[in-house]
Amino acid sequence: MKSALTDHPARHSIRLQLRRHPLIAEFDEPAFAALAQALVIQDGHRGECLLAQGERDWRQFFVLEGLLKRVVTSPEGREVALRFAGEGDMETSYEAWQQQARAPFSVVCAARSRVAVLPMADWCDWLAQHPRAQQIYHQRVVQLGAAIVDHAVNLLLLDAPGRMQRFSYAHPELAERLPQKDLASHLNLSAETLCRLSRRGKAVALQGTQPFSGAA
């Protein structure tokens, strides 16, 4: 479901969420009020595609609730989840917009989500008027690119347990939220392998909580 922020039934609470979003917090009240007029709020269910790979409908997404995933689909139909974005994060087609190219990935709801959306050109016009916010945004874009490259390298270098361990360490906030299918896609593992590693990890954690009963 989509609606303008000004028409959304939860617009007051959404405004508070937006004010706390790291990419918007730098705007003063008049600038924020003007930006809010241009935002569309989209409530998506799990599996709903917000931006399809190959489209030229370049957009900027601010995650308010839920979880988005960036997905690449091969010509054979195999899907790979490149990254996930939770509350306070973003998804963007900035690089594709710069190059006037088709979107190289899809943006999909990994869980029931609420996002604020703005056309990429409008967002960049807005940033041009606010240098501090523009700097923060560009730093975030660079961080996302570096994280995806780092993840790709680790898929090549690490074995299955190593991938699982690294993800749990780097993203403890996501480890329990992600559907197993999405996590397996992200780590390039089969569902069976991921299930086995998850059971093994839980067994180790339980052993670690057992009281020591040996002799002193």
CSV table of C-alpha atoms in Angstrom, one decimal:
chain,number,residue,atom,x,y,z
A,1,MET,CA,0.0,0.0,0.0
A,2,LYS,CA,1.3,3.4,-0.9
A,3,SER,CA,0.2,6.9,0.2
A,4,ALA,CA,1.6,10.3,0.6
A,5,LEU,CA,3.0,10.9,4.1
A,6,THR,CA,0.6,13.8,4.6
A,7,ASP,CA,-2.4,11.3,4.0
A,8,HIS,CA,-1.1,8.3,5.9
A,9,PRO,CA,-3.1,7.3,9.0
A,10,ALA,CA,0.1,7.0,11.0
A,11,ARG,CA,1.7,10.2,9.7
A,12,HIS,CA,2.5,11.6,13.1
A,13,SER,CA,4.4,8.6,14.3
A,14,ILE,CA,6.1,8.3,10.9
A,15,ARG,CA,7.3,11.9,11.1
A,16,LEU,CA,9.0,11.1,14.4
A,17,GLN,CA,10.6,8.0,12.9
A,18,LEU,CA,11.9,10.1,10.0
A,19,ARG,CA,13.2,12.8,12.3
A,20,ARG,CA,15.4,10.1,13.9
A,21,HIS,CA,16.6,8.6,10.6
A,22,PRO,CA,20.4,9.3,10.3
A,23,LEU,CA,20.1,10.5,6.7
A,24,ILE,CA,17.3,13.0,7.5
A,25,ALA,CA,18.3,14.2,11.0
A,26,GLU,CA,20.6,16.9,9.6
A,27,PHE,CA,17.7,18.8,8.0
A,28,ASP,CA,16.3,21.8,10.0
A,29,GLU,CA,12.6,21.9,10.6
A,30,PRO,CA,11.6,24.0,7.5
A,31,ALA,CA,13.7,21.7,5.2
A,32,PHE,CA,12.3,18.6,6.8
A,33,ALA,CA,8.7,19.8,6.5
A,34,ALA,CA,9.2,20.5,2.8
A,35,LEU,CA,10.9,17.1,2.3
A,36,ALA,CA,8.0,15.4,4.1
A,37,GLN,CA,5.6,16.8,1.5
A,38,ALA,CA,7.4,14.9,-1.3
A,39,LEU,CA,7.7,11.5,0.5
A,40,VAL,CA,5.5,8.5,-0.3
A,41,ILE,CA,5.1,5.9,2.4
A,42,GLN,CA,4.9,2.3,1.3
A,43,ASP,CA,3.8,-0.6,3.5
A,44,GLY,CA,5.0,-3.8,2.0
A,45,HIS,CA,4.5,-7.4,2.9
A,46,ARG,CA,7.2,-10.0,3.0
A,47,GLY,CA,8.4,-10.9,-0.5
A,48,GLU,CA,7.0,-7.7,-2.1
A,49,CYS,CA,9.3,-6.2,-4.7
A,50,LEU,CA,9.7,-2.4,-4.3
A,51,LEU,CA,12.2,-2.0,-7.2
A,52,ALA,CA,12.7,-4.6,-9.9
A,53,GLN,CA,16.1,-5.5,-11.4
A,54,GLY,CA,16.3,-4.0,-14.9
A,55,GLU,CA,14.0,-1.0,-14.2
A,56,ARG,CA,14.9,2.6,-14.6
A,57,ASP,CA,12.6,3.8,-11.9
A,58,TRP,CA,15.4,5.0,-9.7
A,59,ARG,CA,14.4,5.6,-6.1
A,60,GLN,CA,15.7,6.3,-2.6
A,61,PHE,CA,14.3,4.2,0.2
A,62,PHE,CA,14.4,5.1,4.0
A,63,VAL,CA,13.6,2.0,6.1
A,64,LEU,CA,11.3,2.9,9.0
A,65,GLU,CA,10.2,-0.5,10.1
A,66,GLY,CA,10.9,-4.1,9.0
A,67,LEU,CA,13.7,-5.3,6.7
A,68,LEU,CA,14.7,-4.9,3.0
A,69,LYS,CA,17.0,-7.1,1.0
A,70,ARG,CA,19.0,-6.2,-2.1
A,71,VAL,CA,18.7,-9.2,-4.5
A,72,VAL,CA,20.5,-10.0,-7.8
A,73,THR,CA,18.8,-12.6,-10.1
A,74,SER,CA,21.0,-14.5,-12.6
A,75,PRO,CA,19.8,-15.2,-16.1
A,76,GLU,CA,19.1,-18.8,-14.9
A,77,GLY,CA,16.8,-17.4,-12.2
A,78,ARG,CA,19.1,-18.0,-9.2
A,79,GLU,CA,18.7,-15.3,-6.6
A,80,VAL,CA,21.5,-14.0,-4.3
A,81,ALA,CA,20.8,-11.7,-1.4
A,82,LEU,CA,23.6,-9.1,-1.4
A,83,ARG,CA,22.7,-7.2,1.8
A,84,PHE,CA,19.9,-6.4,4.2
A,85,ALA,CA,18.7,-3.0,5.5
A,86,GLY,CA,16.8,-2.6,8.8
A,87,GLU,CA,15.3,0.3,10.6
A,88,GLY,CA,17.3,3.5,10.3
A,89,ASP,CA,19.1,2.2,7.2
A,90,MET,CA,18.4,2.8,3.5
A,91,GLU,CA,18.4,1.3,0.1
A,92,THR,CA,19.2,3.3,-3.0
A,93,SER,CA,19.6,3.1,-6.8
A,94,TYR,CA,22.1,6.1,-6.7
A,95,GLU,CA,24.8,4.5,-8.8
A,96,ALA,CA,22.3,3.4,-11.5
A,97,TRP,CA,20.8,6.9,-11.5
A,98,GLN,CA,24.2,8.5,-12.0
A,99,GLN,CA,24.9,6.3,-15.0
A,100,GLN,CA,21.3,6.4,-16.3
A,101,ALA,CA,21.5,2.6,-16.3
A,102,ARG,CA,19.0,-0.1,-15.5
A,103,ALA,CA,18.8,-1.1,-11.8
A,104,PRO,CA,21.4,-3.9,-11.3
A,105,PHE,CA,19.4,-5.5,-8.4
A,106,SER,CA,15.9,-5.7,-6.9
A,107,VAL,CA,14.8,-4.3,-3.6
A,108,VAL,CA,12.5,-6.7,-1.8
A,109,CYS,CA,10.8,-6.8,1.6
A,110,ALA,CA,12.5,-9.5,3.6
A,111,ALA,CA,9.8,-9.0,6.3
A,112,ARG,CA,6.7,-6.8,6.6
A,113,SER,CA,8.2,-3.3,6.1
A,114,ARG,CA,7.4,0.3,6.1
A,115,VAL,CA,9.6,2.6,4.0
A,116,ALA,CA,9.6,6.2,2.9
A,117,VAL,CA,10.3,6.6,-0.8
A,118,LEU,CA,11.5,9.5,-3.0
A,119,PRO,CA,12.5,9.6,-6.7
A,120,MET,CA,16.3,9.5,-6.9
A,121,ALA,CA,16.5,12.8,-8.9
A,122,ASP,CA,14.4,14.6,-6.3
A,123,TRP,CA,16.5,13.3,-3.5
A,124,CYS,CA,19.8,14.4,-5.1
A,125,ASP,CA,18.3,17.8,-5.8
A,126,TRP,CA,17.4,18.0,-2.2
A,127,LEU,CA,20.9,17.0,-1.0
A,128,ALA,CA,22.5,19.6,-3.2
A,129,GLN,CA,20.9,22.2,-1.0
A,130,HIS,CA,22.2,20.6,2.2
A,131,PRO,CA,25.9,19.9,2.0
A,132,ARG,CA,26.2,18.2,5.4
A,133,ALA,CA,23.4,15.8,4.7
A,134,GLN,CA,24.9,15.2,1.2
A,135,GLN,CA,28.2,14.3,2.8
A,136,ILE,CA,26.7,11.8,5.2
A,137,TYR,CA,24.7,10.2,2.4
A,138,HIS,CA,27.7,9.8,0.1
A,139,GLN,CA,29.7,8.3,2.9
A,140,ARG,CA,26.9,5.8,3.4
A,141,VAL,CA,26.8,4.9,-0.3
A,142,VAL,CA,30.6,4.2,-0.2
A,143,GLN,CA,30.2,2.1,2.9
A,144,LEU,CA,27.5,0.0,1.3
A,145,GLY,CA,29.7,-0.6,-1.8
A,146,ALA,CA,32.7,-1.6,0.3
A,147,ALA,CA,30.6,-3.9,2.5
A,148,ILE,CA,29.2,-5.8,-0.5
A,149,VAL,CA,32.7,-6.2,-2.0
A,150,ASP,CA,34.0,-7.4,1.4
A,151,HIS,CA,31.1,-9.9,1.6
A,152,ALA,CA,31.9,-11.2,-1.9
A,153,VAL,CA,35.5,-11.7,-1.0
A,154,ASN,CA,34.6,-13.6,2.2
A,155,LEU,CA,32.3,-15.9,0.3
A,156,LEU,CA,35.4,-17.0,-1.7
A,157,LEU,CA,37.8,-17.2,1.3
A,158,LEU,CA,35.7,-18.7,4.1
A,159,ASP,CA,34.2,-22.2,4.4
A,160,ALA,CA,30.5,-22.6,5.4
A,161,PRO,CA,31.1,-22.4,9.2
A,162,GLY,CA,33.3,-19.4,8.8
A,163,ARG,CA,30.7,-17.6,6.8
A,164,MET,CA,28.0,-18.3,9.4
A,165,GLN,CA,30.3,-17.2,12.2
A,166,ARG,CA,31.4,-14.0,10.5
A,167,PHE,CA,27.8,-13.0,9.7
A,168,SER,CA,26.6,-13.7,13.3
A,169,TYR,CA,29.5,-11.6,14.6
A,170,ALA,CA,29.1,-8.7,12.1
A,171,HIS,CA,25.3,-8.6,12.2
A,172,PRO,CA,24.0,-9.9,15.5
A,173,GLU,CA,20.9,-7.7,15.1
A,174,LEU,CA,19.9,-9.7,11.9
A,175,ALA,CA,20.9,-13.3,12.9
A,176,GLU,CA,17.5,-14.0,14.5
A,177,ARG,CA,15.4,-11.9,12.2
A,178,LEU,CA,16.2,-13.3,8.8
A,179,PRO,CA,14.2,-16.1,7.2
A,180,GLN,CA,16.5,-19.1,6.7
A,181,LYS,CA,16.0,-18.9,2.9
A,182,ASP,CA,17.3,-15.4,2.8
A,183,LEU,CA,20.2,-16.1,5.1
A,184,ALA,CA,21.2,-19.2,3.0
A,185,SER,CA,21.0,-17.1,-0.2
A,186,HIS,CA,23.2,-14.4,1.4
A,187,LEU,CA,25.9,-16.8,2.6
A,188,ASN,CA,25.7,-18.9,-0.6
A,189,LEU,CA,24.8,-22.0,1.3
A,190,SER,CA,22.2,-24.7,0.8
A,191,ALA,CA,19.2,-24.7,3.1
A,192,GLU,CA,20.4,-28.1,4.5
A,193,THR,CA,23.9,-26.8,5.3
A,194,LEU,CA,22.5,-23.7,7.0
A,195,CYS,CA,20.1,-25.8,9.1
A,196,ARG,CA,22.9,-28.1,10.2
A,197,LEU,CA,25.2,-25.2,11.1
A,198,SER,CA,22.4,-23.5,13.0
A,199,ARG,CA,21.7,-26.7,15.1
A,200,ARG,CA,25.4,-27.1,15.8
A,201,GLY,CA,25.7,-23.5,16.9
A,202,LYS,CA,22.7,-23.8,19.3
A,203,ALA,CA,24.1,-27.0,20.7
A,204,VAL,CA,27.4,-25.3,21.4
A,205,ALA,CA,25.6,-22.3,23.0
A,206,LEU,CA,23.6,-24.7,25.3
A,207,GLN,CA,26.7,-26.5,26.3
A,208,GLY,CA,28.3,-23.2,27.3
A,209,THR,CA,25.5,-22.5,29.7
A,210,GLN,CA,25.7,-25.9,31.5
A,211,PRO,CA,26.9,-25.5,35.1
A,212,PHE,CA,30.3,-27.1,35.8
A,213,SER,CA,29.8,-30.2,37.9
A,214,GLY,CA,33.3,-31.6,38.0
A,215,ALA,CA,35.4,-32.0,41.0
A,216,ALA,CA,37.3,-28.9,42.3
